[in-house]
Coordinates of C-alpha atoms in Angstrom, one line a residue:
X693 CA -142.2 66.0 81.3
X694 CA -141.2 66.8 77.1
X695 CA -137.6 67.6 75.7
X696 CA -137.5 70.9 76.8
X697 CA -138.9 69.8 79.7
X698 CA -136.3 68.0 80.2
X699 CA -133.4 71.0 79.1
X700 CA -134.6 72.5 81.5
X701 CA -134.3 70.8 84.7
X702 CA -131.6 69.7 83.5
X703 CA -129.5 73.3 83.4
X704 CA -132.0 74.3 87.3
X705 CA -129.1 70.7 88.4
X706 CA -126.3 72.8 87.1
X707 CA -126.5 76.3 88.4
X708 CA -127.3 74.6 91.5
X709 CA -124.2 72.3 91.3
X710 CA -121.8 75.1 90.7
X711 CA -124.0 77.2 93.1
X712 CA -123.1 73.5 96.1
X713 CA -120.0 73.3 94.9
X714 CA -118.4 77.4 95.2
X715 CA -119.6 76.6 98.6
X716 CA -118.5 73.2 99.5
X717 CA -114.5 75.5 98.6
X718 CA -115.9 77.9 100.4
X719 CA -115.8 74.9 104.0
X720 CA -113.1 73.3 102.9
X721 CA -110.7 75.8 101.3
X722 CA -110.5 77.9 105.6
X723 CA -110.9 75.2 106.8
X724 CA -107.6 74.1 105.6
X725 CA -105.3 76.9 106.0
X726 CA -106.7 76.8 110.0
X727 CA -105.2 73.1 110.8
X728 CA -102.0 74.3 108.8
X729 CA -102.0 78.5 110.8
X730 CA -100.8 76.6 114.1
X731 CA -98.3 74.2 112.2
X732 CA -96.0 76.4 111.5
X733 CA -95.5 76.3 107.9
X734 CA -96.9 78.7 105.0
X735 CA -98.7 78.4 101.7
X736 CA -95.7 76.5 99.0
X737 CA -98.5 75.0 96.3
X738 CA -100.8 74.0 94.4
X739 CA -101.6 71.1 92.0
X740 CA -104.1 69.7 90.5
X741 CA -104.4 65.6 91.2
X742 CA -106.0 63.5 88.0
X743 CA -106.2 66.3 85.3
X744 CA -105.0 69.8 84.1
X745 CA -105.5 73.3 85.5
X746 CA -107.6 75.3 82.2
X747 CA -105.9 76.2 79.7
X748 CA -104.3 79.6 79.6
X749 CA -105.7 82.4 77.9
X750 CA -104.5 81.0 74.3
X751 CA -104.3 77.4 74.7
X752 CA -107.4 75.9 73.4
X753 CA -110.1 74.1 75.7
X754 CA -112.0 72.7 73.2
X755 CA -108.3 70.7 72.8
X756 CA -108.6 68.9 76.3
X757 CA -110.0 67.4 78.4
X758 CA -113.1 68.7 79.9
X759 CA -112.5 67.3 82.6
X760 CA -109.5 69.8 83.5
X761 CA -112.3 72.4 84.6
X762 CA -112.7 70.7 87.3
X763 CA -109.4 71.7 88.8
X764 CA -110.0 70.8 93.3
X765 CA -111.8 67.9 91.9
X766 CA -108.8 65.8 92.6
X767 CA -106.1 68.4 93.9
X768 CA -102.7 68.7 96.6
X769 CA -102.7 72.1 99.0
X770 CA -98.3 72.1 99.8
X771 CA -97.3 74.2 103.2
X772 CA -93.8 74.3 103.7
X773 CA -91.8 75.1 106.6
X774 CA -88.9 75.7 104.5
X775 CA -85.2 78.7 104.8
X776 CA -84.8 77.5 101.0
X777 CA -87.0 75.5 99.1
X778 CA -83.0 74.8 96.6
X779 CA -81.9 73.4 100.3
X780 CA -83.3 70.2 102.6
X781 CA -82.3 71.2 106.2
X782 CA -82.6 68.6 108.5
X783 CA -86.3 70.3 111.2
X784 CA -87.9 71.8 107.9
X785 CA -90.6 69.6 106.6
X786 CA -94.0 70.3 104.1
X787 CA -97.3 68.9 105.1
X788 CA -99.8 68.1 101.9
X789 CA -102.8 68.0 102.0
X790 CA -104.8 65.8 99.4
X791 CA -108.1 66.6 98.9
X792 CA -110.2 64.0 97.3
X793 CA -113.9 65.2 96.2
X794 CA -114.5 62.2 95.2
X795 CA -113.1 58.7 94.8
X796 CA -115.0 57.5 91.5
X797 CA -113.0 60.0 89.8
X798 CA -109.7 58.3 88.3
X799 CA -108.3 59.7 85.2
X800 CA -106.0 56.3 85.5
X801 CA -108.5 54.1 84.8
X802 CA -110.3 55.9 82.4
X803 CA -107.0 55.0 80.1
X804 CA -105.9 57.9 77.6
X805 CA -109.8 58.1 77.1
X806 CA -112.5 60.4 78.0
X807 CA -114.7 59.3 80.2
X808 CA -118.6 60.4 80.0
X809 CA -118.9 62.1 83.9
X810 CA -122.3 60.4 83.7
X811 CA -121.2 56.9 82.9
X812 CA -118.2 56.5 85.3
X813 CA -118.3 52.8 86.8
X814 CA -118.3 53.8 90.2
X815 CA -122.0 55.2 91.0
X816 CA -121.3 58.8 92.8
X817 CA -123.3 56.6 96.3
X818 CA -120.2 54.0 96.4
X819 CA -118.1 56.3 95.8
X820 CA -116.5 58.5 99.5
X821 CA -115.2 62.5 99.4
X822 CA -111.8 62.0 101.6
X823 CA -108.6 64.1 102.5
X824 CA -105.3 62.1 102.8
X825 CA -102.5 64.2 104.4
X826 CA -98.6 64.1 104.9
X827 CA -96.2 65.4 106.8
X828 CA -92.4 65.0 104.8
X829 CA -89.0 65.6 106.4
X830 CA -85.7 64.9 104.9
X831 CA -83.2 62.9 107.3
X832 CA -80.2 63.8 105.6
X833 CA -79.4 67.4 103.5
X834 CA -78.7 68.1 100.1
X835 CA -78.8 70.8 98.2
X836 CA -81.8 70.3 95.4
X837 CA -85.5 71.3 94.5
X838 CA -88.3 70.3 97.5
X839 CA -90.7 70.0 94.7
X840 CA -89.5 69.3 91.1
X841 CA -86.9 66.0 93.5
X842 CA -88.1 64.8 96.3
X843 CA -92.3 65.6 97.0
X844 CA -93.3 65.1 93.2
X845 CA -92.1 62.1 92.1
X846 CA -91.6 60.8 95.3
X847 CA -93.7 57.4 96.8
X848 CA -96.9 58.7 98.7
X849 CA -96.8 57.3 102.7
X850 CA -98.5 54.8 103.9
X851 CA -102.4 57.0 105.0
X852 CA -104.2 55.3 108.0
X853 CA -107.7 56.7 109.8
X854 CA -107.7 59.4 112.0
X855 CA -107.7 57.4 115.4
X856 CA -104.9 55.1 114.6
X857 CA -100.7 55.2 115.5
X858 CA -98.8 57.2 112.7
X859 CA -97.0 55.3 110.7
X860 CA -93.7 57.0 109.7
X861 CA -90.7 55.7 107.5
X862 CA -88.0 55.7 105.5
X863 CA -88.4 57.0 102.5
X864 CA -88.7 53.6 100.2
X865 CA -88.7 55.6 96.9
X866 CA -84.5 56.6 98.2
X867 CA -85.2 60.6 98.7
X868 CA -83.6 61.7 101.6
X869 CA -86.7 62.0 103.5
X870 CA -88.6 60.2 106.0
X871 CA -93.6 60.8 105.6
X872 CA -96.2 59.6 107.4
X873 CA -99.9 61.0 106.6
X874 CA -103.6 60.3 108.0
X875 CA -106.5 59.7 106.9
X876 CA -110.3 61.4 107.2
X877 CA -113.9 61.7 104.8
X878 CA -114.0 65.5 104.8
X879 CA -117.4 65.7 105.6
X880 CA -115.8 65.8 108.8
X881 CA -112.9 67.9 108.4
X882 CA -115.0 70.8 107.9
X883 CA -116.2 70.9 111.1
X884 CA -114.9 72.9 114.1
X885 CA -113.7 69.2 115.9
X886 CA -113.0 67.4 113.3
X887 CA -110.2 71.0 112.8
X888 CA -109.0 70.4 115.3
X889 CA -108.5 66.3 115.4
X890 CA -106.6 67.1 112.7
X891 CA -105.0 69.7 113.6
X892 CA -103.0 67.7 116.8
X893 CA -103.1 64.8 114.8
X894 CA -100.6 66.4 112.6
X895 CA -98.8 67.9 114.8
X896 CA -98.1 64.6 116.5
X897 CA -97.4 62.8 112.9
X898 CA -94.2 66.2 112.5
X899 CA -92.7 65.8 115.8
X900 CA -93.1 61.5 115.3
X901 CA -91.4 62.7 111.6
X902 CA -88.6 64.7 112.6
X903 CA -87.6 61.9 115.4
X904 CA -87.3 59.6 113.3
X905 CA -85.3 62.0 111.2
X906 CA -82.6 62.8 113.3
X907 CA -82.5 58.8 114.9
X908 CA -82.1 57.9 111.6
X909 CA -79.2 61.1 110.2

């Protein structure tokens, strides 16, 4: 194969990759919405986990990591049943979906040096695609912002498999919430059965978290 043919083959793969990613998000995001909707929550915020969002209109993307062009690779989608985001009130809660499309991609392991996407230590075959979902509810009433002063700085809950008993615990970092979480393959989420199973499990997690918060308040 000539160099020109190799280049054309590469760009055939790139075009295919972009179309596959569009198809992926067209299935993933509606699946998350379908899980969240029956749980009585509405959308709060979304946030890339590993890298930054693409740069704003007049900020140069040439000076940033090119991984920023893939904001969905590891991303939080968080929903709330909260009347006022600047108040923690008993009986209210957040449900946060953490999508990890590739467990082999870690900004922390890059240690401030942008890694080549084709030279990561973990192969795509050895990596996984998972989603972790956490439920957070307060055990005391405090006038403070949910995102800045609770969800963003507090540690993650302990994520268990979909078929395991939820582990509900008071936040170890001292934040006034209890939380629990579940984890499953993304491939399972985007099936009808998986959507229903996750919805049912999160309803159990939510109820247990609310009960625990009430018990220790």
